[in-house]
Structure formats: structure tokens, C-alpha cells
Coordinates of C-alpha atoms in Angstrom, one line a residue:
Chain A
X130 CA -31.8 178.7 65.1
X131 CA -30.2 177.0 62.5
X132 CA -33.2 176.2 60.7
X133 CA -33.6 179.9 60.4
X134 CA -33.8 180.9 56.4
X135 CA -31.5 183.4 54.7
X136 CA -34.3 185.9 54.4
X137 CA -35.3 185.2 58.5
X138 CA -31.4 185.9 59.1
X139 CA -31.4 188.7 57.3
X140 CA -34.3 190.3 58.7
X141 CA -32.9 190.1 61.7
X142 CA -29.6 191.3 61.3
X143 CA -31.0 194.1 59.7
X144 CA -34.5 194.6 61.1
X145 CA -33.9 199.4 60.9
X146 CA -33.7 198.9 57.2
X147 CA -36.3 196.4 57.4
X148 CA -38.7 198.4 58.7
X149 CA -37.4 201.6 57.2
X150 CA -38.1 199.6 54.0
X151 CA -41.7 198.4 54.9
X152 CA -42.3 202.4 56.5
X153 CA -41.0 204.2 52.8
X154 CA -43.1 201.2 50.9
X155 CA -46.0 202.2 52.6
X156 CA -45.9 206.2 52.3
X157 CA -45.7 205.1 48.2
X158 CA -49.0 203.1 48.0
X159 CA -50.6 205.7 50.5
X160 CA -49.1 208.6 48.7
X161 CA -50.3 207.5 45.9
X162 CA -53.7 207.0 47.0
X163 CA -54.1 209.8 48.4
X164 CA -53.4 212.2 45.4
X165 CA -52.6 212.0 41.8
X166 CA -50.2 214.2 42.0
X167 CA -48.3 213.0 44.5
X168 CA -47.8 209.7 42.0
X169 CA -46.1 211.6 39.2
X170 CA -42.9 210.4 38.2
X171 CA -42.0 214.3 37.7
X172 CA -42.6 214.5 42.0
X173 CA -41.1 211.4 42.9
X174 CA -37.9 212.4 41.7
X175 CA -38.4 215.5 42.8
X176 CA -37.9 214.2 46.4
X177 CA -35.3 212.0 45.7
X178 CA -33.5 215.4 44.2
X179 CA -35.1 217.3 47.4
X180 CA -32.9 214.9 49.9
X181 CA -29.7 215.3 48.5
X182 CA -28.8 218.0 50.7
X183 CA -29.4 216.1 54.2
X184 CA -28.4 213.5 52.2
X185 CA -24.5 213.9 52.2
X186 CA -24.0 216.0 55.4
X187 CA -25.9 212.8 57.0
X188 CA -23.2 210.8 55.0
X189 CA -20.2 212.3 57.0
X190 CA -22.0 212.4 59.7
X191 CA -23.1 208.9 60.2
X192 CA -18.7 208.1 59.8
X193 CA -18.8 210.5 63.2
X194 CA -21.3 208.4 64.9
X195 CA -20.0 204.7 63.7
X196 CA -16.8 205.2 65.6
X197 CA -18.9 206.8 69.2
X198 CA -18.7 210.5 67.7
X199 CA -20.9 212.9 66.8
X200 CA -20.2 216.1 64.8
X201 CA -22.2 219.4 65.5
X202 CA -20.2 221.9 63.5
X203 CA -21.8 221.3 60.5
X204 CA -24.5 223.4 60.3
X205 CA -22.1 225.8 61.0
X206 CA -19.7 224.6 58.3
X207 CA -22.4 224.6 55.9
X208 CA -23.2 228.1 56.6
X209 CA -19.7 229.3 56.1
X210 CA -18.6 227.2 53.4
X211 CA -22.0 227.7 51.5
X212 CA -21.3 231.3 52.5
X213 CA -17.9 231.3 51.0
X214 CA -18.6 230.0 48.0
X215 CA -21.1 232.2 46.1
X216 CA -19.2 235.4 47.7
X217 CA -15.9 234.2 46.8
X218 CA -17.3 232.9 43.2
X219 CA -19.3 236.3 43.0
X220 CA -20.4 236.0 39.0
X221 CA -17.3 234.7 37.8
X222 CA -17.3 232.0 35.9
X223 CA -14.3 230.7 35.6
X224 CA -13.7 230.8 39.2
X225 CA -16.4 228.0 39.9
X226 CA -13.7 225.5 40.1
X227 CA -11.3 227.1 41.2
X228 CA -13.1 228.1 44.0
X229 CA -15.6 224.6 44.6
X230 CA -12.1 222.6 45.0
X231 CA -10.2 225.6 47.4
X232 CA -14.2 224.9 49.2
X233 CA -13.7 221.1 49.1
X234 CA -10.3 221.4 51.1
X235 CA -11.1 224.0 53.1
X236 CA -13.7 221.5 54.3
X237 CA -11.2 218.3 54.5
X238 CA -8.6 220.9 56.9
X239 CA -12.3 222.3 59.3
X240 CA -13.3 218.5 59.3
X241 CA -9.4 217.5 60.5
X242 CA -8.8 220.1 62.9
X243 CA -12.3 218.4 64.8
X244 CA -10.0 215.7 64.2
X245 CA -6.4 216.7 65.4
X246 CA -8.5 218.4 69.1
X247 CA -10.4 214.7 69.5
X248 CA -7.6 213.4 69.9
X249 CA -5.2 215.9 71.1
X250 CA -7.4 217.9 73.7
X251 CA -8.6 214.0 74.7
X252 CA -11.9 216.3 74.7
X253 CA -15.9 214.9 74.0
X254 CA -16.3 214.8 70.5
X255 CA -19.7 216.5 70.9
X256 CA -17.7 219.4 72.6
X257 CA -14.2 219.8 70.6
X258 CA -17.6 220.2 67.7
X259 CA -19.5 222.7 68.7
X260 CA -16.7 224.9 70.0
X261 CA -15.6 224.0 66.3
X262 CA -19.6 225.4 64.8
X263 CA -19.8 228.2 67.2
X264 CA -16.1 229.5 66.1
X265 CA -17.6 228.4 61.7
X266 CA -20.5 230.9 62.9
X267 CA -18.9 233.6 64.4
X268 CA -16.2 233.5 61.0
X269 CA -19.4 233.5 58.7
X270 CA -21.7 236.4 60.2
X271 CA -18.3 237.7 60.5
X272 CA -17.5 237.5 56.4
X273 CA -21.0 238.5 56.3
X274 CA -24.4 239.4 57.7
X275 CA -26.4 238.4 54.2
X276 CA -26.3 236.4 51.2
X277 CA -22.9 237.0 49.7
X278 CA -22.0 236.9 45.9
X279 CA -24.3 235.1 43.6
X280 CA -23.0 232.0 41.3
X281 CA -23.7 231.9 37.6
X282 CA -26.9 230.8 35.5
X283 CA -25.3 227.3 34.4
X284 CA -23.7 226.6 38.3
X285 CA -27.7 225.7 39.2
X286 CA -26.9 222.9 36.6
X287 CA -25.4 221.0 39.5
X288 CA -28.5 220.8 41.7
X289 CA -31.4 221.0 39.1
X290 CA -29.2 219.1 35.6
X291 CA -30.3 215.8 34.9
X292 CA -28.2 212.6 33.2
X293 CA -31.2 210.7 31.6
X294 CA -34.1 212.0 32.8
X295 CA -32.6 211.8 36.4
X296 CA -30.9 214.2 38.6
X297 CA -27.6 214.3 38.8
X298 CA -26.6 216.0 42.6
X299 CA -29.7 212.5 43.4
X300 CA -27.5 210.0 41.6
X301 CA -23.9 211.6 42.5
X302 CA -25.0 211.0 46.4
X303 CA -26.5 207.3 45.8
X304 CA -23.3 206.5 43.6
X305 CA -21.0 208.3 46.9
X306 CA -23.2 206.0 49.5
X307 CA -22.6 203.2 47.3
X308 CA -18.8 203.2 47.5
X309 CA -18.3 204.7 51.0
X310 CA -20.1 201.4 51.8
X311 CA -18.0 199.6 49.7
X312 CA -15.1 200.6 52.1
X313 CA -16.8 200.6 55.2
X314 CA -17.0 196.8 54.1
X315 CA -14.0 195.7 52.2
X316 CA -11.3 198.3 53.4
X317 CA -9.0 197.9 56.3
X318 CA -9.0 201.4 57.2
X319 CA -13.7 201.3 56.7
X320 CA -13.1 198.3 59.0
X321 CA -11.3 199.8 61.9
X322 CA -14.3 203.1 62.1
X323 CA -15.6 199.9 63.4
X324 CA -13.8 198.5 65.7
X325 CA -13.2 201.9 67.2
X326 CA -16.7 202.4 67.4
X327 CA -17.6 199.4 68.9
X328 CA -15.1 199.5 71.8
X329 CA -12.4 202.2 72.3
X330 CA -10.4 200.5 75.3
X331 CA -10.2 197.2 73.6
X332 CA -9.4 198.8 69.7
X333 CA -6.2 200.8 71.9
X334 CA -5.6 197.0 73.1
X335 CA -5.4 195.6 69.8
X336 CA -3.3 198.0 68.2
X337 CA -5.2 199.6 65.5
X338 CA -4.7 203.0 65.1
X339 CA -7.3 204.6 67.2
X340 CA -6.1 208.1 66.2
X341 CA -5.7 208.2 61.9
X342 CA -9.6 207.3 61.4
X343 CA -11.0 209.3 63.9
X344 CA -9.5 212.2 62.5
X345 CA -10.3 210.3 58.8
X346 CA -13.7 210.1 59.6
X347 CA -14.5 214.4 60.8
X348 CA -12.4 215.4 58.0
X349 CA -14.9 213.3 55.8
X350 CA -17.5 214.9 58.0
X351 CA -15.8 218.1 56.5
X352 CA -16.1 217.4 52.5
X353 CA -19.9 216.2 52.8
X354 CA -20.6 218.9 54.3
X355 CA -18.2 221.0 51.7
X356 CA -20.5 219.2 49.0
X357 CA -23.7 219.8 50.4
X358 CA -22.9 223.5 50.4
X359 CA -21.9 223.8 46.9
X360 CA -25.3 221.5 46.3
X361 CA -27.3 223.9 48.6
X362 CA -25.5 227.7 46.6
X363 CA -25.9 225.5 43.3
X364 CA -30.1 224.7 44.6
X365 CA -30.3 229.0 45.9
X366 CA -28.4 230.8 44.0
X367 CA -26.2 231.6 47.2
X368 CA -25.1 231.4 50.8
X369 CA -26.3 233.2 53.7
X370 CA -24.4 233.1 56.7
X371 CA -27.2 230.7 58.4
X372 CA -28.1 228.2 55.7
X373 CA -26.9 225.4 57.2
X374 CA -28.7 226.1 60.9
X375 CA -30.5 223.6 60.8
X376 CA -28.5 220.8 59.6
X377 CA -26.5 219.8 62.6
X378 CA -29.3 217.7 63.7
X379 CA -30.9 217.1 61.0
X380 CA -28.5 215.7 59.9
X381 CA -28.9 212.7 62.6
X382 CA -32.2 212.3 62.5
X383 CA -31.1 209.5 58.9
X384 CA -28.7 208.4 61.0
X385 CA -30.6 207.7 63.6
X386 CA -33.5 206.1 61.5
X387 CA -31.4 204.3 59.3
X388 CA -30.3 202.1 62.7
X389 CA -26.8 203.2 63.2
X390 CA -26.5 203.2 66.9
X391 CA -26.0 206.8 68.2
X392 CA -23.2 204.8 71.2
X393 CA -21.3 204.0 67.6
X394 CA -19.8 200.4 66.4
X395 CA -23.1 199.9 64.4
X396 CA -25.4 200.9 61.5
X397 CA -24.0 201.8 57.5
X398 CA -24.5 204.4 55.5
X399 CA -27.1 202.8 53.2
X400 CA -29.5 202.7 55.9
X401 CA -28.9 206.1 56.6
X402 CA -29.0 206.9 52.9
X403 CA -32.9 205.4 53.5
X404 CA -33.0 207.7 56.0
X405 CA -33.1 210.9 54.3
X406 CA -35.6 209.3 51.7
X407 CA -38.1 208.2 54.0
X408 CA -37.9 211.7 55.5
X409 CA -37.9 213.4 52.2
X410 CA -41.0 211.8 51.2
X411 CA -43.2 212.1 54.7
X412 CA -41.9 215.8 54.2
X413 CA -43.6 215.5 50.5
X414 CA -46.4 213.4 51.8
X415 CA -47.4 215.9 54.5
X416 CA -47.1 218.4 51.5
X417 CA -49.6 217.0 50.1
X418 CA -52.7 216.2 52.8
X419 CA -51.8 220.3 53.9
X420 CA -50.4 219.5 56.8
X421 CA -48.6 222.6 57.4
X422 CA -45.1 222.6 57.9
X423 CA -45.5 223.1 61.9
X424 CA -47.1 219.7 62.3
X425 CA -44.0 218.4 60.0
X426 CA -41.6 219.1 62.8
X427 CA -43.1 216.8 65.5
X428 CA -43.4 214.3 62.8
X429 CA -39.9 214.7 62.4
X430 CA -39.3 214.7 66.2
X431 CA -42.4 211.2 66.7
X432 CA -40.0 209.6 64.2
X433 CA -37.3 210.3 66.0
X434 CA -38.6 209.0 69.3
X435 CA -39.3 205.3 66.8
X436 CA -36.9 205.0 65.8
X437 CA -34.9 205.5 69.3
X438 CA -37.5 203.4 70.8
X439 CA -36.5 200.1 68.2
X440 CA -33.0 200.3 68.4
X441 CA -32.7 199.8 71.6
X442 CA -29.4 201.0 72.3
X443 CA -27.4 199.1 76.0
X444 CA -24.1 201.1 75.6
X445 CA -25.6 204.2 75.3
X446 CA -22.2 207.1 76.1
X447 CA -24.2 210.5 75.8
Chain B
X191 CA -17.7 216.8 93.3
X192 CA -16.9 217.3 97.1
X193 CA -15.4 213.8 97.7
X194 CA -13.1 213.4 94.4
X195 CA -11.3 216.8 95.9
X196 CA -11.1 215.4 99.3
X197 CA -9.9 211.5 98.0
X198 CA -7.5 213.8 96.2
X199 CA -6.3 215.8 99.2
X200 CA -6.1 212.1 101.1
X201 CA -2.6 212.2 99.6
X202 CA 0.5 213.1 101.2
X203 CA 1.5 216.7 98.6
X204 CA 4.2 218.0 98.4
X205 CA 3.9 222.1 98.3
X206 CA 3.7 222.2 94.1
X207 CA 1.0 219.9 94.6
X208 CA -1.0 221.1 96.6
X209 CA -0.9 225.0 94.8
X210 CA -2.1 223.0 91.2
X211 CA -4.8 221.2 93.5
X212 CA -5.7 224.9 94.6
X213 CA -5.2 226.3 90.9
X214 CA -7.3 223.2 89.5
X215 CA -9.8 223.2 92.1
X216 CA -10.1 227.6 92.0
X217 CA -9.0 227.4 88.2
X218 CA -12.3 228.8 87.1
X219 CA -13.0 230.8 90.1
X220 CA -9.6 232.5 89.3
X221 CA -11.0 232.7 86.5
X222 CA -14.1 234.2 86.3
X223 CA -12.2 237.3 89.1
X224 CA -9.2 237.5 86.3
X225 CA -12.1 238.2 83.9
X226 CA -13.8 241.1 85.5
X227 CA -10.2 242.4 86.7
X228 CA -8.9 243.0 83.0
X229 CA -13.0 243.7 81.1
X230 CA -13.2 246.8 84.1
X231 CA -8.9 247.7 82.8
X232 CA -9.8 247.5 79.9
X233 CA -13.2 249.8 79.7
X234 CA -13.7 251.2 83.9
X235 CA -18.0 251.3 82.3
X236 CA -17.5 247.4 82.8
X237 CA -17.7 248.1 86.1
X238 CA -20.9 251.3 86.3
X239 CA -23.5 249.9 88.9
X240 CA -25.5 250.3 85.6
X241 CA -23.7 247.7 83.1
X242 CA -22.4 245.0 86.7
X243 CA -26.5 246.0 87.6
X244 CA -27.1 244.6 83.2
X245 CA -25.2 241.8 83.8
X246 CA -27.2 240.6 86.5
X247 CA -29.6 240.7 84.7
X248 CA -28.7 238.4 82.4
X249 CA -27.5 236.3 84.4
X250 CA -30.7 235.1 85.6
X251 CA -32.2 232.8 82.6
X252 CA -28.8 231.0 81.4
X253 CA -27.9 230.7 85.9
X254 CA -32.0 229.0 86.3
X255 CA -31.3 226.9 83.5
X256 CA -28.1 225.6 83.9
X257 CA -28.9 224.3 87.6
X258 CA -31.5 222.0 85.7
X259 CA -29.0 221.0 83.2
X260 CA -26.4 219.7 85.9
X261 CA -28.4 217.6 88.2
X262 CA -28.9 216.0 84.4
X263 CA -25.2 215.8 83.4
X264 CA -23.9 214.8 87.0
X265 CA -26.4 212.3 85.6
X266 CA -24.3 211.0 82.5
X267 CA -27.1 212.7 80.9
X268 CA -27.2 216.2 78.9
X269 CA -30.7 217.7 78.3
X270 CA -30.7 218.9 75.2
X271 CA -34.9 220.3 75.2
X272 CA -34.4 223.1 78.1
X273 CA -34.3 226.1 75.6
X274 CA -37.8 224.4 73.8
X275 CA -39.3 224.3 77.5
X276 CA -38.5 227.4 77.6
X277 CA -39.8 229.7 74.3
X278 CA -42.4 227.2 74.4
X279 CA -43.6 229.3 78.4
X280 CA -42.8 232.7 77.0
X281 CA -45.5 232.2 74.3
X282 CA -47.3 231.1 76.8
X283 CA -46.6 233.4 79.1
X284 CA -48.5 236.0 76.0
X285 CA -50.9 233.5 74.9
X286 CA -53.7 235.1 77.8
X287 CA -54.9 238.0 77.9
X288 CA -51.3 239.3 79.0
X289 CA -52.8 240.4 82.9
X290 CA -51.2 239.5 85.8
X291 CA -54.9 237.7 87.2
X292 CA -53.3 235.3 84.4
X293 CA -50.0 234.5 86.2
X294 CA -51.0 231.5 88.1
X295 CA -52.7 230.1 84.8
X296 CA -49.5 230.8 82.8
X297 CA -47.2 229.3 85.8
X298 CA -49.6 226.2 85.9
X299 CA -49.1 225.4 82.6
X300 CA -45.7 226.0 81.8
X301 CA -44.0 224.0 85.0
X302 CA -46.4 221.4 83.9
X303 CA -44.9 221.4 80.3
X304 CA -42.0 221.6 82.1
X305 CA -42.4 218.6 84.2
X306 CA -44.5 216.7 81.3
X307 CA -41.2 216.9 78.8
X308 CA -38.8 216.1 81.4
X309 CA -40.6 212.9 82.6
X310 CA -40.7 212.2 79.0
X311 CA -37.0 212.7 78.9
X312 CA -36.5 210.6 81.8
X313 CA -38.6 208.3 80.4
X314 CA -37.2 207.2 77.5
X315 CA -33.7 207.9 79.0
X316 CA -33.5 205.1 81.8
X317 CA -37.4 202.6 80.4
X318 CA -35.8 202.7 76.5
X319 CA -32.4 203.3 77.1
X320 CA -32.0 206.0 74.7
X321 CA -29.9 208.2 74.8
X322 CA -29.7 211.4 76.4
X323 CA -29.0 213.7 73.1
X324 CA -31.5 211.8 70.9
X325 CA -33.9 211.0 73.6
X326 CA -33.8 215.8 74.5
X327 CA -33.4 216.0 70.6
X328 CA -36.4 214.4 69.6
X329 CA -38.5 216.1 73.0
X330 CA -36.8 218.9 71.8
X331 CA -38.6 218.7 68.1
X332 CA -42.0 217.7 69.6
X333 CA -42.2 220.5 71.6
X334 CA -41.2 223.1 69.2
X335 CA -43.3 221.8 66.8
X336 CA -46.1 221.6 69.0
X337 CA -45.6 225.9 69.5
X338 CA -45.6 226.7 66.0
X339 CA -48.4 224.9 65.1
X340 CA -50.2 226.5 68.3
X341 CA -49.4 230.1 67.4
X342 CA -49.4 229.0 63.2
X343 CA -45.6 230.7 63.4
X344 CA -46.8 233.9 65.0
X345 CA -46.5 234.1 68.3
X346 CA -48.0 237.8 69.7
X347 CA -49.3 239.6 72.9
X348 CA -48.5 241.0 76.1
X349 CA -46.3 239.5 79.0
X350 CA -48.6 240.5 82.4
X351 CA -47.2 242.9 84.1
X352 CA -45.8 241.4 86.8
X353 CA -43.5 239.3 85.2
X354 CA -42.3 242.6 83.5
X355 CA -41.3 243.2 87.0
X356 CA -39.3 239.6 88.4
X357 CA -37.7 240.1 84.3
X358 CA -36.8 243.3 84.3
X359 CA -36.9 245.4 87.1
X360 CA -34.3 245.4 90.8
X361 CA -35.0 246.8 94.1
X362 CA -31.9 248.5 95.0
X363 CA -29.8 247.5 91.8
X364 CA -30.5 243.8 92.6
X365 CA -32.8 242.8 90.0
X366 CA -35.7 240.6 91.3
X367 CA -34.5 237.9 88.5
X368 CA -31.5 237.3 90.5
X369 CA -33.3 237.1 93.6
X370 CA -35.2 234.3 92.3
X371 CA -31.7 233.0 91.0
X372 CA -30.5 233.2 94.1
X373 CA -33.6 231.1 96.3
X374 CA -33.5 228.5 94.0
X375 CA -29.6 227.9 93.4
X376 CA -29.4 228.4 97.2
X377 CA -32.4 224.8 97.6
X378 CA -31.2 222.8 95.0
X379 CA -27.6 223.8 96.4
X380 CA -28.7 221.2 99.1
X381 CA -31.1 219.3 98.2
X382 CA -27.5 218.5 95.6
X383 CA -25.3 218.4 99.1
X384 CA -27.2 217.9 101.8
X385 CA -29.3 215.5 101.5
X386 CA -29.9 211.9 100.8
X387 CA -31.2 212.2 96.8
X388 CA -29.0 214.1 96.6
X389 CA -26.3 212.5 97.2
X390 CA -28.5 208.9 95.3
X391 CA -27.9 211.3 92.0
X392 CA -23.8 211.8 92.7
X393 CA -24.0 207.8 93.4
X394 CA -26.3 207.1 89.9
X395 CA -23.8 209.8 87.5
X396 CA -20.8 208.1 89.0
X397 CA -21.9 204.6 88.8
X398 CA -24.7 203.5 87.7
X399 CA -24.0 199.9 88.8
X400 CA -22.7 200.8 92.2
X401 CA -25.8 202.7 92.4
X402 CA -28.0 199.1 91.4
X403 CA -26.0 197.4 94.1
X404 CA -26.8 199.4 97.0
X405 CA -30.6 200.0 96.3
X406 CA -31.0 202.7 94.8
X407 CA -33.7 203.2 92.3
X408 CA -31.2 204.6 89.4
X409 CA -34.0 204.9 87.2
X410 CA -36.0 207.1 89.6
X411 CA -33.2 209.4 90.1
X412 CA -32.4 210.0 87.5
X413 CA -36.2 210.9 86.0
X414 CA -36.3 213.3 88.8
X415 CA -32.8 214.8 87.4
X416 CA -34.9 215.2 84.6
X417 CA -38.3 216.9 85.3
X418 CA -36.1 219.0 87.7
X419 CA -34.3 220.4 84.5
X420 CA -37.7 220.6 82.3
X421 CA -39.3 222.5 85.3
X422 CA -36.6 224.8 85.5
X423 CA -36.2 225.4 81.8
X424 CA -39.8 226.7 82.0
X425 CA -39.1 228.8 84.9
X426 CA -36.7 230.5 83.2
X427 CA -38.0 231.1 79.6
X428 CA -40.8 232.7 82.3
X429 CA -38.3 235.0 83.3
X430 CA -36.3 234.9 80.1
X431 CA -40.1 236.4 78.4
X432 CA -40.2 239.4 81.5
X433 CA -36.8 240.2 80.3
X434 CA -37.4 241.1 76.5
X435 CA -41.0 242.0 77.0
X436 CA -41.8 240.6 73.7
X437 CA -41.9 237.0 72.4
X438 CA -41.3 235.1 69.9
X439 CA -41.2 231.1 68.8
X440 CA -37.3 231.4 69.3
X441 CA -37.3 232.7 72.6
X442 CA -34.4 231.4 74.5
X443 CA -32.2 229.8 71.7
X444 CA -29.5 229.4 72.5
X445 CA -29.5 228.3 76.3
X446 CA -29.5 224.1 75.3
X447 CA -25.4 225.6 74.4
X448 CA -24.8 227.5 76.3
X449 CA -26.2 226.1 80.0
X450 CA -24.5 222.4 78.3
X451 CA -21.2 225.2 78.0
X452 CA -21.6 226.5 81.4
X453 CA -22.0 223.5 83.3
X454 CA -18.9 222.2 81.4
X455 CA -16.8 225.4 81.9
X456 CA -18.3 224.9 85.6
X457 CA -16.0 221.8 86.1
X458 CA -19.3 219.5 86.0
X459 CA -17.5 216.4 84.2
X460 CA -20.0 215.1 80.7
X461 CA -18.7 211.8 81.9
X462 CA -20.8 212.0 85.2
X463 CA -20.7 212.1 89.6
X464 CA -19.2 215.0 89.5
X465 CA -19.9 219.2 90.1
X466 CA -21.6 221.5 91.5
X467 CA -24.3 224.6 90.5
X468 CA -22.0 226.9 92.4
X469 CA -19.4 226.1 90.2
X470 CA -22.4 226.1 87.2
X471 CA -23.1 228.6 87.9
X472 CA -19.3 230.2 87.7
X473 CA -19.4 228.9 84.6
X474 CA -22.3 231.3 83.2
X475 CA -21.4 233.8 85.1
X476 CA -17.9 234.1 82.6
X477 CA -19.8 233.9 79.8
X478 CA -22.3 236.1 80.9
X479 CA -19.1 238.4 81.7
X480 CA -17.5 237.8 78.1
X481 CA -20.6 238.2 76.7
X482 CA -20.7 241.5 77.8
X483 CA -17.7 242.7 77.6
X484 CA -17.5 242.1 73.6
X485 CA -20.0 244.2 73.5
X486 CA -18.5 247.4 75.7
X487 CA -14.9 247.0 73.8
X488 CA -17.0 248.2 70.8
X489 CA -15.3 244.9 69.4
X490 CA -18.0 243.4 66.6
X491 CA -20.8 241.4 68.2
X492 CA -19.6 237.7 65.9
X493 CA -16.8 237.6 68.5
X494 CA -18.9 236.9 71.0
X495 CA -19.4 233.6 69.2
X496 CA -16.1 233.0 68.1
X497 CA -14.4 233.7 71.3
X498 CA -18.0 231.2 73.4
X499 CA -16.1 228.4 70.5
X500 CA -12.8 229.0 71.6
X501 CA -13.5 229.1 75.5
X502 CA -15.4 226.0 75.8
X503 CA -13.6 223.7 74.1
X504 CA -10.2 224.8 76.0
X505 CA -12.1 225.1 79.7
X506 CA -13.1 220.9 78.7
X507 CA -9.0 221.0 78.0
X508 CA -9.0 222.0 80.6
X509 CA -10.8 219.7 82.9
X510 CA -9.5 216.8 80.8
X511 CA -5.6 217.7 82.0
X512 CA -6.8 217.8 85.9
X513 CA -8.8 214.6 85.5
X514 CA -6.0 212.8 84.6

């Protein structure tokens, strides 16, 4: 295989990414032929903007999955944190910054507790984070059974504001993804994440700080949930105790579609970002085709099946 | 299951470690009894015939799902699609004219959908090497989509009277659905602990490589495990539809996680190859008792969820300590 071109080897190494990009292009072409309104810049920007919430939560999920774990508490965490965001700000403009900062810290803290629980109790991440998810959902419902609080009007700028014609939240998400991609590639801790996911025993034998890596990725997932929560409150104007309920499972789809193996050790965040765009774009195209949201669910499930069948995973754990 | 326990027992042990073995083997049973006694002391109403009958009524759907989940988890998998299968069965139960003459058709179609879902899960896991989590997640979403498309988001109609009787009525205080659970539990306990297939399930779950070396068709065993889970989930969905009487798109919501939690609490290890159906049912009973007690003590209903979260993690940590 020495003679294969650089492009050929790139394609082989990143088969998943190539498939996702091709699908994105195919959908864009199909949509453009299907509807004039699809082709408009405002619609494309709309798709871009709508992917932000899913992209942000999936970013943290990618990191936990890269270590061979999973974070099943993200949905409840987003529900609780978005509820607290609007509940604590409660329309007071001067509280926006301190509350937002507090929410980020709280997200990091909850994530760190997830990580500590996994390391100390030696219990499967699925179980620890499921437990945490139930705990957080209960707390969210204790705090409020319905939408709580409100945010000042200019808070909506985070979700709807534009800089140079581009939605700022979506641009922020891209920058964050690029930063994490560089981190994974060039920072030692980032490379450790792959090592831990590749082989738990091997990583420990080599003296890798497995515990530290695991606490780190769940903390990052918590921070990503906090960012998602702030974005969602900005978008909807209020937090609800069930805002995040669908995100737990939804956050896994872009990760898997983007080529990260559920067993850990392989994949990356750029695939996840493209995966989030793909899902957002598919839903948009189906909307234009007047396909009801019910069938959009079927499409999403079939995408997962197709994706996992493409990336055959020989080292499955859960 | 018993194999592992017997192996531990063959070593010479001092009395204290024997005590430990007893505590770890029956810890969850002792916990359940303690929970019931404590709840009875705190609130005498807990042990009233009415309340016990009520708890038993609620136990059957969860218990039936847990039995299927047990097979899948012992086979190193897990089945997230059970709740979706349950809701689909419930939608079908009310989809016809709501008379007893529909029962055979309803049961036939529901079980077929459950079996088909299990078959797809099993094929994805064995033939395509998809992780059980993702395979069952995907079928869950697809099935949910079909259900919503079929009902257009607003299912309606009535459950045939026979389902109402099975799902919500009692004979001398014993719910019919509990009798159904007992029959299913006995059948599958015999299958799991006495049959050749049951042995193959434990060996395949314990170590798929060994299974292959022993000439066991591990793929076939795994696929059958998922089919059992799908079929039992559809039965549980029918029973639950008879209990609630009305239908919505989310009948059974939360059962996927509750059934996994019950199984893990009952000593069925997520790493596969270990656990019993009785253990899983004890785990389910603990969940039902906790939920009931929280309500009966007048605590906010949200505490149910919080306590569930804590119990999940504690139980799992308990078993990790035990296996170390």
C-alpha cells in the first residue's frame, strides 16, 4: 500500500469524516434543487444556528466517549442548569454575569463529581451518570415544577445576535471545537484521553494518570452542559425542568455519526461538529419536504444504525 | 450466578468471611426486608392490605421487563428499546375497537413487533458488532418514530376489558398481573438455571471466546436473548396499558432505565455472565417499595427520583466491592 496517494490514505484514515462531508454536500445539493427557500443564506444560517445547542453538549460527550465512558447525566444537567439560569437571573440585568459564571462553575462541579464517582466507586460510568441524572432531575423538579424566572431582553443576544452577519453562538461553538481539537492533538492531557480510552489496563501500566483524565473529561462535559443551558435559556427566554430531557440520547448521535467509537480511543471532535450539522441539516431538509417531525425521528434512528454499521467496532464494551 | 458463588464457597473460610459471603449473597434480600419493615414502622398504612395490593399491581409490568433485561445483561448487553416496545404495544392495544374479540390480534401484533425489535437488536449486536447501547438506542428511536407517525402524536381509544381485568383487578387480593409475572418468572428461571440454553447464556455472557471454543453458537444465543427481551417488553406494555387504562405515546417511559437499575441492584453484573432472575425481581421490588414509601410518607414526589439516583449508584458500588 506504499503507492497510495496522500489523499487516499487520508480518506482511509478518516473514512467517517469523508462520509459525513459527502452527505452534507449531497443534502445541500438536494435541498437546493428541492426548494428555492432552502437555498437562501438566511436558511443556511438558520441551520447553522440551530445546531449550536446539540453541538455544545455533544462536544463534552465526545470527550467522555473517547475515554470509553459515557455521560448519561447531560439531559438532566441541562434541565437543572437552564432552570437555575433563568430562575436566579429572574429578569435582573445586573445578575446576568454572576449567575452565568456560577452556572459554569456548577456545571464543572457536577461533572467533577461524576468523574470522582467513577474513579472512587469503580462503578461503570453509565451507572454513575444515570444515578447523577436522576438526582439532578429530582433537584430540578424540587426547584420548580414549571418554567421559572425570566431573563432580560438583551440576554437573547447570545442566541440570536450576529457578528459580521454570522450568529455568534454558532461561531463560538466552532471556535470551541477547534480549540478542543487542537488540545486533543497537541496537549499531553489531550493525548492521554485517547490512551485511556484505547486500553484501560495498558494506560495504567504505562503510568498514565487515568483518574485525572477521567475526572477532567466529565468536568469538561459538565462545562459544556452549562454552556448549552445558557444558550438554550437565551434562545427560549426561560428554563424548564424538562428542557434537556432529550439531550441525553441526542448528544450521542452526532458523536457516533462523526466517527467516534463508543468503545473509546478513536475519533475526534471535528467529526462530532459535522455530525451535529448533519442532523440539523437533515431536520431542515425534512421540514422543507413537509415531513412531519414523527418521521424525522425515524430518520435519526436510521442514521444511527447506518453510522454504527459503517464504523464497525470490534472492541465494544457496553 | 450460582457457579461463581459456589467457587467462592469452596475455599476454606473463617466464620467472619462466611458471614461476609452470606451478607454479600443475600445482602439485597436483607435490604428489601429491612426496607419493608422500616416503612411499616414509619407508616402503618404501608402494610395495609390495600397498599400491598397496590404495590403488587405496579410490580408486574416492571418485573416482566426486568426478566427480559436480565437475559440481555447476562449476555453482556443492555436493552434500551424496552420502553419503546412497551409504548408501541400499548398503542396497539387501544388501536382497534376496544372489545375482547380484538385481544388475539392485539397480542399477536404486539408480540411480533417485540420479537422483531429484539431480532434487529440481536442482529446488529452480533452480525454488525454494534455496541448493544447504540443498537438498542437506534431501534428505540426508530420504533418511537413509527409510533408517532402511526398515531400522529395523539393516540386514543380504549383498552379491551380483558386487559383491564388482567392489568388492574385482583383475585382474593392477588392481582392477575402478578400471577402472570409469577408464571413468566418461573418459566424463565427454569430456562435460565436448568436448561442447556440457560447454561449457554451464562457461558456466552461470561466469556464469548470460551463459548465459541465450547462449540456454542454465541450469536444465536445472543439474538435469542434480545428476542426474549423484546417479547417480554411487549407483554409488559400490554399489562401496563391494562393498568393505566388510557394510552399515550409515552406509556412505559423510564422503564428502560428502571429495568436496568433493578437488574443491577439485584446483582446482575453489567459485565455479563452473572445474576439471576430472582435477583432482578428483588431489585424491581426495592424500586417499587421505595417509590411507594416516598409517596406514602408524604414526601415530595421528586424525592422518588433523587432516591432512585442514590440507590442506583450505591447498589452498583456494593457489587463492585463484592466482586473485588
